[in-house]
Coordinates of C-alpha atoms in Angstrom, one line a residue:
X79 CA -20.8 -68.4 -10.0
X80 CA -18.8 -65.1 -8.7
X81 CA -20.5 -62.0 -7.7
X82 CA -18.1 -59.2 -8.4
X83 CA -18.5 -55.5 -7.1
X84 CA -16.3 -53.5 -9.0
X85 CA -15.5 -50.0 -8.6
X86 CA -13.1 -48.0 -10.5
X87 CA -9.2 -48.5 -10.1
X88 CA -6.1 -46.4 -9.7
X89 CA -3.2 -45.9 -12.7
X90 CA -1.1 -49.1 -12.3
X91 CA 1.9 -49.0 -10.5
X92 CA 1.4 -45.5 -9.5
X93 CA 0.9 -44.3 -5.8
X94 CA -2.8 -45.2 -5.1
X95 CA -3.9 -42.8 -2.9
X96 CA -7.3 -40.9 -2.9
X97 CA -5.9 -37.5 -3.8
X98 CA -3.9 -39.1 -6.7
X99 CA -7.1 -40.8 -8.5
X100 CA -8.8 -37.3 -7.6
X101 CA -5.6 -35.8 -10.1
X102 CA -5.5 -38.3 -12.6
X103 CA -6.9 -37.2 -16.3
X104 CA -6.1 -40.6 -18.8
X105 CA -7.2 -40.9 -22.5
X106 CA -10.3 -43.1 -22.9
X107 CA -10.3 -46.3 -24.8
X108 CA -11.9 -46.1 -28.1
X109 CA -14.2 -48.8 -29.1
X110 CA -13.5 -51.5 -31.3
X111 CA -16.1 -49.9 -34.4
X112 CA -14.6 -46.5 -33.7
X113 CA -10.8 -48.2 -35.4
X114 CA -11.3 -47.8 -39.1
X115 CA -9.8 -50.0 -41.4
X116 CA -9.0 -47.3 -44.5
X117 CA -6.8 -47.9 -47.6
X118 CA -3.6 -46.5 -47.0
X119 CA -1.8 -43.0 -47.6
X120 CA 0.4 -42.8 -50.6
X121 CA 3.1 -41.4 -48.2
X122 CA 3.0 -44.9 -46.5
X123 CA 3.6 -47.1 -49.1
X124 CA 6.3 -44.3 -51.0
X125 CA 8.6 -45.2 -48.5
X126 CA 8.9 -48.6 -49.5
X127 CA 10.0 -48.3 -53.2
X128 CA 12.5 -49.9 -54.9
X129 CA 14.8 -48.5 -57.1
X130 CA 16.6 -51.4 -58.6
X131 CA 14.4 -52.4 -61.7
X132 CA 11.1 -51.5 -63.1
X133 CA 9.6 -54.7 -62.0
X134 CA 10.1 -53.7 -58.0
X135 CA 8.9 -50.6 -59.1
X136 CA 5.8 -51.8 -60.6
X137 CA 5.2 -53.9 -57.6
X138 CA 5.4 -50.7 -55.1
X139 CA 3.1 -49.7 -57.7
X140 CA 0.4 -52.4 -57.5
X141 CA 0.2 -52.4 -53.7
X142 CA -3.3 -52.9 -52.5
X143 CA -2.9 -52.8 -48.4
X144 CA -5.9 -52.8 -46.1
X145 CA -5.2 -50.5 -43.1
X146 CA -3.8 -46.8 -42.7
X147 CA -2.3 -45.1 -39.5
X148 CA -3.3 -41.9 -38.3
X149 CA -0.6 -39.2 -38.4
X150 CA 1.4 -38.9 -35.0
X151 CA 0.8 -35.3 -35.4
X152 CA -2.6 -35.3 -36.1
X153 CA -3.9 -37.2 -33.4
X154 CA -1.1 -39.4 -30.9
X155 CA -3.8 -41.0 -29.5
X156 CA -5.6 -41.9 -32.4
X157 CA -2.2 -42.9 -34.1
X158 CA -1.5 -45.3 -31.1
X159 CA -4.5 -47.1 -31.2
X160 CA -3.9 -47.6 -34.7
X161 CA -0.9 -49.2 -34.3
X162 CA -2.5 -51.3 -32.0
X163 CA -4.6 -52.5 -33.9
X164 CA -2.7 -52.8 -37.4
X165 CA 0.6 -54.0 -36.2
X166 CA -1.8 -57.5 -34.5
X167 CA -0.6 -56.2 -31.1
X168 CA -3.6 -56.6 -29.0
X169 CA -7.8 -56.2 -29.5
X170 CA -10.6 -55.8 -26.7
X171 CA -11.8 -58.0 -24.5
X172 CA -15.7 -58.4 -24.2
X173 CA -15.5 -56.6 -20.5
X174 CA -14.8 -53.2 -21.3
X175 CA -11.9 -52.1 -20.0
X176 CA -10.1 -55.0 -21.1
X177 CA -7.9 -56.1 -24.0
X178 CA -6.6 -59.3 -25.3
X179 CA -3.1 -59.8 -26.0
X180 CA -2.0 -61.3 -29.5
X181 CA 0.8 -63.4 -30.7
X182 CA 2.6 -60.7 -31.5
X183 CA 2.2 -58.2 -28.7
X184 CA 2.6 -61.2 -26.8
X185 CA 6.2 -62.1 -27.9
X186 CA 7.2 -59.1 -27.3
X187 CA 6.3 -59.2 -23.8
X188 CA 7.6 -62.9 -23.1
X189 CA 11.2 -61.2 -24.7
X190 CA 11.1 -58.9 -21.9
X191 CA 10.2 -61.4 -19.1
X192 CA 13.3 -63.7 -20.6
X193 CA 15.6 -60.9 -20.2
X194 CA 14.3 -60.0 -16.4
X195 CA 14.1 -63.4 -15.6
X196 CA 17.4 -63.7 -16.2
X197 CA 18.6 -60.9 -14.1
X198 CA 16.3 -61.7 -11.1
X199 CA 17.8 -65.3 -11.1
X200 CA 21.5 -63.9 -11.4
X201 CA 20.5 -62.0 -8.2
X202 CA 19.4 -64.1 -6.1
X203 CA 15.4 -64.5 -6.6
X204 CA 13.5 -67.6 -7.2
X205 CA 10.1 -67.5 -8.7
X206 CA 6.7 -69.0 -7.3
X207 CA 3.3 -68.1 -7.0
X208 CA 0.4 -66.4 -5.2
X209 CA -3.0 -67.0 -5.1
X210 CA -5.5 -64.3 -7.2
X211 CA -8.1 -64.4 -4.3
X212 CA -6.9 -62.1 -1.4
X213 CA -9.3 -62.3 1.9
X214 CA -10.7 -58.3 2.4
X215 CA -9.8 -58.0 6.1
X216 CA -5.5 -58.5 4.4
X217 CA -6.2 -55.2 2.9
X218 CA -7.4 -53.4 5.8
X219 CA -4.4 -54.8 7.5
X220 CA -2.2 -51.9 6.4
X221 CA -3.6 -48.7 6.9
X222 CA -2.2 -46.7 4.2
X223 CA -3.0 -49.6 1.4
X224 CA -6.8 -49.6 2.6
X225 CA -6.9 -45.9 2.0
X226 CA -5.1 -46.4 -1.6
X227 CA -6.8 -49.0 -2.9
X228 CA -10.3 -50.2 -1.6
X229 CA -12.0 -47.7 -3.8
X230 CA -10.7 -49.2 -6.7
X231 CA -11.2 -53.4 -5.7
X232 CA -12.9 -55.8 -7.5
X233 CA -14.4 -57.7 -4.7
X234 CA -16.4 -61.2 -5.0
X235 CA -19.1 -61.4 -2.9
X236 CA -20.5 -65.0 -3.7
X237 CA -18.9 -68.0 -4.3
X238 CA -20.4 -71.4 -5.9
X239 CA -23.9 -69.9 -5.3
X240 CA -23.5 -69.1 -1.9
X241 CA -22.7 -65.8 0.0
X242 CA -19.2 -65.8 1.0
X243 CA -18.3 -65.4 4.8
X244 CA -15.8 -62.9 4.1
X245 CA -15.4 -61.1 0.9
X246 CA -12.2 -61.4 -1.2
X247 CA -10.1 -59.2 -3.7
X248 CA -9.3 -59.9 -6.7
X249 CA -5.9 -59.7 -6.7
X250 CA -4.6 -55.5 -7.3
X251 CA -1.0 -56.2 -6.3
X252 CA 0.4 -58.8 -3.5
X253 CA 1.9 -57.3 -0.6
X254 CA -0.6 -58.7 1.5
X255 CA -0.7 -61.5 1.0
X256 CA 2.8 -62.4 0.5
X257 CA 3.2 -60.7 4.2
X258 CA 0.6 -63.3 5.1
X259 CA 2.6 -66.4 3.9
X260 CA 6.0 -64.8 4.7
X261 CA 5.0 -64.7 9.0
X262 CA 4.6 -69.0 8.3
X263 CA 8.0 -68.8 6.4
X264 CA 10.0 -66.7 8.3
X265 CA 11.6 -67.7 11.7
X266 CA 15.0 -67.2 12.0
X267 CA 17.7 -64.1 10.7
X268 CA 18.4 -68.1 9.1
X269 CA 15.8 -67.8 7.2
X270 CA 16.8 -64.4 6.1
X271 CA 17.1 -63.0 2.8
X272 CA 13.9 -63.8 1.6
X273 CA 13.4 -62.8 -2.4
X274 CA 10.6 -64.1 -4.6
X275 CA 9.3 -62.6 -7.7
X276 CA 5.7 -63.9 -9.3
X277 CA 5.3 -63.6 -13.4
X278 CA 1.3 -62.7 -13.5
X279 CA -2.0 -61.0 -13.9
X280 CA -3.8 -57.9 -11.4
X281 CA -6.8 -56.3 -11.4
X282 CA -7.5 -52.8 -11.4
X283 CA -10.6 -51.4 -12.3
X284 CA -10.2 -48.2 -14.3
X285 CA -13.1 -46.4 -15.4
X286 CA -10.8 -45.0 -18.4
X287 CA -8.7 -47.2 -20.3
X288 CA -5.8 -47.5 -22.8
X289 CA -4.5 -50.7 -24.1
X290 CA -1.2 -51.3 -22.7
X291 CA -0.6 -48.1 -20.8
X292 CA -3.7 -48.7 -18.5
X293 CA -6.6 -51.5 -18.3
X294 CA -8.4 -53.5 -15.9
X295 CA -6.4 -56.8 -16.1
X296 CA -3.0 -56.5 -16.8
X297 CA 0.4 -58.8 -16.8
X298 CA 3.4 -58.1 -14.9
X299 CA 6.1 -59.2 -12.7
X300 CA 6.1 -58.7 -8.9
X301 CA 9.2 -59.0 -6.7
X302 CA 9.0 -59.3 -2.7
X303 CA 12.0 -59.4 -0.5
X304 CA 12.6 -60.0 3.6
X305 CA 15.9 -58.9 5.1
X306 CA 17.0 -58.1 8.6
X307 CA 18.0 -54.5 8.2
X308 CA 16.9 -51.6 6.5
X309 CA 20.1 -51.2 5.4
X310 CA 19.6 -54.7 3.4
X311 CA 16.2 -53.4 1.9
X312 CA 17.1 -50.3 1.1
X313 CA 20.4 -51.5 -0.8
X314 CA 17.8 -54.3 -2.9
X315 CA 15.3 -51.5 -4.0
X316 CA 18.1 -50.0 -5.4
X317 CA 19.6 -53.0 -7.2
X318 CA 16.3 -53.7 -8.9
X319 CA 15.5 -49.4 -9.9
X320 CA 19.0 -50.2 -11.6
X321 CA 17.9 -53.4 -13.4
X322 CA 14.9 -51.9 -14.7
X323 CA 17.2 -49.1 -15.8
X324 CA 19.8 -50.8 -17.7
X325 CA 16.6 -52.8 -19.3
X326 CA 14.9 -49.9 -20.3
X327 CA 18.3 -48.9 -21.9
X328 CA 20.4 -51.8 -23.4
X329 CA 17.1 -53.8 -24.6
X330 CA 13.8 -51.2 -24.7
X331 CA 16.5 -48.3 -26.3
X332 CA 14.1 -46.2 -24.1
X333 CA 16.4 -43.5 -22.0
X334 CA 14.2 -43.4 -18.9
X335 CA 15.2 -41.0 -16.0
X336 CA 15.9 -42.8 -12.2
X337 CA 14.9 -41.3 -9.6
X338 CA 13.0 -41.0 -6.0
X339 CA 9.0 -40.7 -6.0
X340 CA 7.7 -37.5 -3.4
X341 CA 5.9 -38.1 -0.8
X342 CA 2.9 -37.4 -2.7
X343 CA 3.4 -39.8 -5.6
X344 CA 4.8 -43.0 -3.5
X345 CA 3.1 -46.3 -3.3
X346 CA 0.9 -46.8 -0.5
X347 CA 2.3 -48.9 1.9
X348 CA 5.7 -48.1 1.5
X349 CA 8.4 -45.7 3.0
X350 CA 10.6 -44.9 -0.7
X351 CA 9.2 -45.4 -4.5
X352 CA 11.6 -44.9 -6.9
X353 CA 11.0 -44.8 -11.0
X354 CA 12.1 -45.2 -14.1
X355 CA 10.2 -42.1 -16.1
X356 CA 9.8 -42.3 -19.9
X357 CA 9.2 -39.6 -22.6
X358 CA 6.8 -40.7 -25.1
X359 CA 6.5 -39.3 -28.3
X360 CA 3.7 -36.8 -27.0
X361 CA 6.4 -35.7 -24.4
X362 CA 3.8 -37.8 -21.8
X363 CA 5.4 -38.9 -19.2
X364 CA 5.0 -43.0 -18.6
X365 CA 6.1 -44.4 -15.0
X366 CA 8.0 -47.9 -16.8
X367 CA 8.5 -49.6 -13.8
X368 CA 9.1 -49.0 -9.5
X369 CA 10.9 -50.3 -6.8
X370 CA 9.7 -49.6 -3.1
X371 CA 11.1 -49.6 -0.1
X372 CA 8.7 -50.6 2.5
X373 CA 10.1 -50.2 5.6
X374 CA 8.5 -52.7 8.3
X375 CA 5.2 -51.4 7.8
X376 CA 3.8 -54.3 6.1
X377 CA 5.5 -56.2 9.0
X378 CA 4.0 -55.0 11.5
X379 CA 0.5 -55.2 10.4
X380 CA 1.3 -58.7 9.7
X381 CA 3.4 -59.6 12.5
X382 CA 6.2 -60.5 10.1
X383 CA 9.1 -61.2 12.5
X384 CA 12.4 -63.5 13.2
X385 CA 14.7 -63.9 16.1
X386 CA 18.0 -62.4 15.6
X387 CA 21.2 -63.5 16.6
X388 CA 20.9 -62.1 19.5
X389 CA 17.5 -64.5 20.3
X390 CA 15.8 -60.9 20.1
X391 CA 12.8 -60.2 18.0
X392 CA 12.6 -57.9 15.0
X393 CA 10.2 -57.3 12.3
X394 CA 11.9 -57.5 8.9
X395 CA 12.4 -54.7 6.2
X396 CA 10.9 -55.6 2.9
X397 CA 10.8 -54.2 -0.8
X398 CA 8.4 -54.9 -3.4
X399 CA 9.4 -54.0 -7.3
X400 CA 7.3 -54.1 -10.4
X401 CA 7.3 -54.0 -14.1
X402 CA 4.0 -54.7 -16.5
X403 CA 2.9 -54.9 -20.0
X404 CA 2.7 -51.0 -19.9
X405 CA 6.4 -51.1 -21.2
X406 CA 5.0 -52.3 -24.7
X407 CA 2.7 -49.1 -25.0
X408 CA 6.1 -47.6 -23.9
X409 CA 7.5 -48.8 -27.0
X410 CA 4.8 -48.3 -29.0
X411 CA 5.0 -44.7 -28.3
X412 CA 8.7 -43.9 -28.3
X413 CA 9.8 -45.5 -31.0
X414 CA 7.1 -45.5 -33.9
X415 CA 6.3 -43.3 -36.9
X416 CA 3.6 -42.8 -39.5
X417 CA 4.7 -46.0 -40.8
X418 CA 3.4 -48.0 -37.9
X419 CA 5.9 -49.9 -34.9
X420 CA 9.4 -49.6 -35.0
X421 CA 10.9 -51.6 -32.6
X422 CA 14.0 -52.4 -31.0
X423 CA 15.9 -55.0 -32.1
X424 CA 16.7 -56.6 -29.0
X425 CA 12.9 -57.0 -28.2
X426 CA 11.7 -57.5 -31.6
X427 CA 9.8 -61.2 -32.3
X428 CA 10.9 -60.9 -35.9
X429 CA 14.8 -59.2 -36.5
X430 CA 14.6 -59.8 -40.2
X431 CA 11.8 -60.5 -42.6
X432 CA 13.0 -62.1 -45.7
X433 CA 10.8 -61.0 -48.6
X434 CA 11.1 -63.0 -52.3
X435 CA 10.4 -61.1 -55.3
X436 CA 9.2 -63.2 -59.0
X437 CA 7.6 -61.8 -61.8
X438 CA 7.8 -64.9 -63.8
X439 CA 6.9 -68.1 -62.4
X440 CA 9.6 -70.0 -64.1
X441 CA 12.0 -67.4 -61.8
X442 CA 9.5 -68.3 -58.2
X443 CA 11.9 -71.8 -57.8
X444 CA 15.5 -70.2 -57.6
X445 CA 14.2 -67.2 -55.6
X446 CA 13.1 -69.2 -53.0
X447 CA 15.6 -71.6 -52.4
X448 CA 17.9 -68.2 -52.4
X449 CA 15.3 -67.4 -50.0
X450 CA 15.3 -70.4 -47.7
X451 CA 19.0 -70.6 -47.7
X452 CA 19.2 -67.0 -46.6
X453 CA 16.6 -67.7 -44.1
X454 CA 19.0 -70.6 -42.4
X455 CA 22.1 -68.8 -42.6
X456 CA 20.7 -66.5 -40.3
X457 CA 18.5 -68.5 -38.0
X458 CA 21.6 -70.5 -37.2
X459 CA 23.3 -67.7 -36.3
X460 CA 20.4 -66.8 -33.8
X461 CA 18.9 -64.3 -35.4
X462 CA 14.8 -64.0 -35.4
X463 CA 13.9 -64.2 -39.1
X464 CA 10.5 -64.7 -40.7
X465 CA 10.5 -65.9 -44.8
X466 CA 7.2 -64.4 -46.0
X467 CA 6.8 -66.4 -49.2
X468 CA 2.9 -65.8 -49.5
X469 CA 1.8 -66.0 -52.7
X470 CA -1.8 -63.7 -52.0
X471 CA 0.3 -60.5 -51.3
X472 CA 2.4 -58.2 -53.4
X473 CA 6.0 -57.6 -52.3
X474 CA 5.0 -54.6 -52.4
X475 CA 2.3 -55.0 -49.9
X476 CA 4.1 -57.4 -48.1
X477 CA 7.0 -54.1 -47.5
X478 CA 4.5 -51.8 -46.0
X479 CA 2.8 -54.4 -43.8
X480 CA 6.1 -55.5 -42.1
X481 CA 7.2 -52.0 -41.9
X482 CA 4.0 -51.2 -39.8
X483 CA 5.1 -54.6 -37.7
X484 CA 7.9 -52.5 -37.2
X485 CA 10.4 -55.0 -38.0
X486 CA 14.1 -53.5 -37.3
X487 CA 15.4 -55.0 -41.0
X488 CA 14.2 -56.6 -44.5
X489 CA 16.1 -58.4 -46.9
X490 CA 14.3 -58.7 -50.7
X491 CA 15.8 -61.5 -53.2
X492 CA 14.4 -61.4 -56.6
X493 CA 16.3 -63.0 -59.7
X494 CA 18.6 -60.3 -60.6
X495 CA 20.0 -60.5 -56.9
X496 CA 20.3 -64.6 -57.4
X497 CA 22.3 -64.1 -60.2
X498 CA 24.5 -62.0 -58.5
X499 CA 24.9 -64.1 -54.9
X500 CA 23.5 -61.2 -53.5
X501 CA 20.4 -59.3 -51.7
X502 CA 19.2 -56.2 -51.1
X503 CA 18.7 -54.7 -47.2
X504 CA 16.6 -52.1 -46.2
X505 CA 16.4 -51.0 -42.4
X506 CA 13.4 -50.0 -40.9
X507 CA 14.6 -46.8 -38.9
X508 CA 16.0 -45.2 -41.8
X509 CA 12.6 -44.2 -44.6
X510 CA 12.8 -44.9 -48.3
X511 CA 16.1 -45.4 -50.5
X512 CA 18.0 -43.9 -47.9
X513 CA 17.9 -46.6 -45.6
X514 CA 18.1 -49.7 -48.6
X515 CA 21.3 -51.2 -49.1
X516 CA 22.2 -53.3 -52.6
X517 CA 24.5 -55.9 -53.6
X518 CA 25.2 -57.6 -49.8
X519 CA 26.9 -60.7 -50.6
X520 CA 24.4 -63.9 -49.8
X521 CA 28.7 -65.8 -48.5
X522 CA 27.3 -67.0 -44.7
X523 CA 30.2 -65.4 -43.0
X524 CA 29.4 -62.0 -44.7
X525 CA 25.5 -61.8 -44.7
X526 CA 25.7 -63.0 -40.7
X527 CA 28.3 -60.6 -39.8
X528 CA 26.3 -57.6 -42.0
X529 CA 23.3 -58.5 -40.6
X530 CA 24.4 -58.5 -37.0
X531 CA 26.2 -55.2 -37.6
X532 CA 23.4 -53.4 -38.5
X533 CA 20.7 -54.7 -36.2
X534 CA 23.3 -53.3 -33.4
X535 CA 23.1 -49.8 -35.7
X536 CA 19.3 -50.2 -34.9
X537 CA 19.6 -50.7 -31.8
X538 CA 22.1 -47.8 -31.2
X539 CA 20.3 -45.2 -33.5
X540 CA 17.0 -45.9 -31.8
X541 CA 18.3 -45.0 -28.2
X542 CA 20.6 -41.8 -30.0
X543 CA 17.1 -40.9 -31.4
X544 CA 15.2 -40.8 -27.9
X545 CA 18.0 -39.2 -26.2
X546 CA 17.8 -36.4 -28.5
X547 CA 14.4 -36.2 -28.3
X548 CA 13.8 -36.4 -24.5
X549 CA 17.0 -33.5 -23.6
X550 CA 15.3 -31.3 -26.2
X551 CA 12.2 -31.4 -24.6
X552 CA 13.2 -30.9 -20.9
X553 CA 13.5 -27.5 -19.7
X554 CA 16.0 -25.8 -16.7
X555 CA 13.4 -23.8 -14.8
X556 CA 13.7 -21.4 -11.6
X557 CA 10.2 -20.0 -10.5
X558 CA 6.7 -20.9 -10.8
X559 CA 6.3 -18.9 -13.9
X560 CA 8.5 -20.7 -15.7
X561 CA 7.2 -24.5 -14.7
X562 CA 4.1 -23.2 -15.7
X563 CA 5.5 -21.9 -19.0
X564 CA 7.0 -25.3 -20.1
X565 CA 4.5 -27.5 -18.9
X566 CA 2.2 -25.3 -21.1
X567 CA 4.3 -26.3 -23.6
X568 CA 4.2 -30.0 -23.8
X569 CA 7.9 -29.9 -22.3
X570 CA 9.0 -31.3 -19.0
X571 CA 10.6 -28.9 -16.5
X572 CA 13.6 -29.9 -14.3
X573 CA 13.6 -27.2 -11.6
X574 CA 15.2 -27.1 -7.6
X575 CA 12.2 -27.7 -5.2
X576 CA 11.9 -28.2 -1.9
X577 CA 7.7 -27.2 -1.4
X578 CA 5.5 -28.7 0.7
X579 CA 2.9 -31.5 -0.2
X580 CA 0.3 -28.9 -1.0
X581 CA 2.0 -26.8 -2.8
X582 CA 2.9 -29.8 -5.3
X583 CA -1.1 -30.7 -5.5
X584 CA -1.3 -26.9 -6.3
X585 CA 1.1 -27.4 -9.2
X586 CA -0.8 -30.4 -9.8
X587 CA -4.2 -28.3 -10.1
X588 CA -3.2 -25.3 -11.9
X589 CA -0.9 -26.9 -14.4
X590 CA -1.7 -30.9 -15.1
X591 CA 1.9 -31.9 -14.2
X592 CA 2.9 -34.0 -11.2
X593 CA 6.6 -34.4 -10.0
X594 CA 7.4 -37.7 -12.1
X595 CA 10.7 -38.0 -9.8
X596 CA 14.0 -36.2 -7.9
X597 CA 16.3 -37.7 -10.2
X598 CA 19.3 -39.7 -9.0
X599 CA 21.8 -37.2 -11.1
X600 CA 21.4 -34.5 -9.4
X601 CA 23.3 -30.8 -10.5
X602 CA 25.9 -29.5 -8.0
X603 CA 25.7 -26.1 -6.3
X604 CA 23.3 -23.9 -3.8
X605 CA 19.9 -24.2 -5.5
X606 CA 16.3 -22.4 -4.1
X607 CA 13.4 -23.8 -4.5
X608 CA 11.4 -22.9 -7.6
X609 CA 8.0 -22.3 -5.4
X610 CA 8.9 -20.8 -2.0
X611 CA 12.5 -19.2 -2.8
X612 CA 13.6 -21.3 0.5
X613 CA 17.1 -23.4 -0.3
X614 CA 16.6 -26.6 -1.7
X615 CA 18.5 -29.6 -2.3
X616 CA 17.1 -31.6 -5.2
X617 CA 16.2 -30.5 -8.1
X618 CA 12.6 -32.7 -9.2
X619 CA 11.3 -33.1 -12.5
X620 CA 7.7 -32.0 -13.3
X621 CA 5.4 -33.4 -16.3
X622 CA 2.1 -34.5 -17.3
X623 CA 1.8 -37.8 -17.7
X624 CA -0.2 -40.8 -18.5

């Protein structure tokens, strides 16, 4: 039996510290009963008709679907947790606070950890694992991760019936203890890079919750390097900020901004955070993923040394780096519509859904063997396709439901397209008869290469899209006034600054908005700080966030 005392915990991977949890304002996690499961709009299921022949028509006429999303514009949050819910990504866990992960939602997280994987191999990182129990007196060790997080710990108490001689975490994040096991490892400047990254599950215990974006138990990956200079550690946050980047770019389509944390908003523990910022579709900001520089201070609580080459003693300079299932809510939220998901190809479990269209059963025979022989066309060219040849669901429900699994394309076959060796695409970006395609030849070489072509379009209109969106919705600003003007506005404001602490936990206070990051592209020229009129370097970028 485990005796837990739990108190509340601090937005994940943001800078735990006191006055940050004293800031923070999240959305609260509706309860399972409060997700209704409505018929849905007639704008949903419009977008799906057919205009080939009556008989697709009739079938976008008999739809009978079973769920309905809540306008973006009407409510974001509510429209989220719809999704949620609808698209099978995830449901709640019996502990409140907590969710459980489905196939789906699932899938799309393991095709981000086979992409990251991949890059934390190519440079130079091996994977292993930590335990989940962390002895208490580890946290203490370090005096500015103490002050971040033991307000927020889940802490076990007793242990197999019995009172524990020292109390233990449940794991929040594993600095400490990887500085523990490191000092055994690490002897020599031999034994020097050190890199290790862990694939799994924290605790955090948030008093407000939102699947994905923030809950008590999440999953994520957790890099921690050792080098022998800070030149070394410095250059390997870096790398990994610019992984994360090119991630968030080439395979989420998400166009985060890079940049340096303030002093206010870095990690405890650690002497640089840097960021990868993300405009949702409310204009939120969403921290996708950091990289810190820790300095020696983790060291030197732990008495993490080696002898260099000169037989001289040093402490080592470490990093630790970090991205979690938050990125699917990051997704969720910057890519999808009315309709439900949308998401990018390169992450999507399903690239093509293969939907087969009879009226007759005497016509059901030759549409599926069209249908199957589609299916392995494409599969053997590597492409992600699911055959949904259910016979309890109209193809016309069956349109609306993968639509709201936002799957990026959809290929229908009925017998007028077997006839004709041919089928007919539709591309779930592009709404209604505008983004439907007829006649694509069913020849291998040309449905592949079609295919292929236009999941890259996806992929490519998607990131356009959020470009577009995220510039319109950033705004140039020179005083106070004008911070406080945008930010009033949903927008995020981009303005020189060179204030002290206090006076960004004033902007905090009066407006919502934190500094999300001082970007790495940075304008040229003189610049003066937005709040004091002094010169400044950098310009930061403010925003409310989530």
């Amino acid at each position: 039996m485990l005796s837990l005392r739990l108190t509340s915990f601090t937005h994940l991977l943001s800078p735990p510290s006191s006055a940050a949890i004293a800031r923070r304002s999240p959305l609260i996690l509706r309860r399972r009963h409060h997700i209704r499961q409505r018929p849905l709009a007639a704008s949903f299921s419009a977008q799906s008709a057919t205009a080939e022949t009556q008989d697709r028509v009739n079938n976008s006429k008999n739809r009978v679907p079973e769920r309905v999303i809540t306008p973006r514009s009407q409510d974001f949050n509510a429209w989220y947790l719809d999704v949620i819910a609808n698209a099978e990504l995830a449901d709640y866990g019996p502990v409140r606070g907590t969710m459980v992960i489905r196939p789906y939602g699932y899938a799309i997280w393991e095709a981000i950890q086979e992409y990251l994987n991949v890059k934390f191999k190519e440079t130079g990182h091996s994977n292993m694992y930590f335990p989940q129990f962390i002895p208490y007196s580890f946290i203490e060790k370090e005096a500015s991760h103490v002050e971040g997080f033991s307000p927020e710990l889940a802490v076990v108490t007793i242990g197999g019936g019995k009172e524990l001689e020292e109390k233990l975490v449940v794991r929040p994040t594993s600095e400490t203890i990887v500085n523990h096991m490191f000092t055994q490892w690490i002897h020599s400047y031999r034994d020097l890079p050190l890199m290790i990254n862990q694939w799994a599950n924290v605790t955090r215990w948030e008093m407000r919750t939102k699947p994905f974006v923030r809950t008590l138990e999440f999953l994520w990956q957790e890099g921690h390097t050792a080098h022998a200079t800070p030149e070394e550690a410095e250059n390997e946050a870096i790398q990994m900020i610019d992984i994360y980047t090119r991630f968030a770019y080439e395979q989420a389509a998400i166009p985060v901004i890079t940049g340096r944390k303030s002093k206010v908003e870095t990690f405890a523990g650690a002497c640089k955070t840097y960021t990868i910022e993300a405009m949702m579709g409310d204009k939120k900001a969403l921290q996708a993923g950091t990289s810190h520089n820790l300095g020696q201070n983790f060291a030197r609580a732990f008495g993490t040394q080696f002898t260099d080459e000169n037989g001289v003693r040093e402490h080592v300079w470490q990093t630790s780096w970090a991205i979690s299932t938050r990125f699917v809510g990051g997704i969720i939220m910057t890519h999808g519509d009315d309709a439900g998901l949308m998401l990018p190809p390169k992450l999507a479990p399903i690239q093509v859904v293969i939907v087969p269209i009879w009226k007759k059963d005497d016509e059901k025979a030759a549409v599926l063997n069209a249908a199957l022989t589609v299916k392995d066309v494409l599969q053997k060219s590597g492409i992600k396709v699911k055959l949904d040849d259910s016979d309890q669901r109209t193809p016309g429900w069956k349109f609306n439901f993968w639509e709201m699994k936002g799957v990026p394309l959809r290929i229908e076959i009925g017998p007028r397209d077997v006839a004709s060796g041919s089928v007919v695409i539709s591309r779930r970006d592009i709404p209604g008869k505008q983004g439907k395609v007829f006649g694509i030849s069913m020849e291998p070489s040309n449905l592949e290469a079609y295919v292929k072509d236009k999941l890259d379009e996806i992929q490519s209109s998607l990131l356009e899209r959020a470009i577009a969106f995220r510039d319109s919705n950033i705004v140039d600003v020179t005083t106070y006034n004008d911070l406080k003007a945008a930010i009033s506005q949903g927008k995020w404001a981009r303005g020189p600054w060179s204030a002290s602490d206090e006076d960004e936990l004033k902007v905090k206070e009066e407006t919502g908005a934190t500094i999300r990051c001082f970007p790495f592209e940075q304008p040229q020229g003189n610049k003066t700080c937005l709040m004091t009129g002094n010169p400044a370097e950098e310009v930061a970028i403010f925003a409310k966030s989530y």
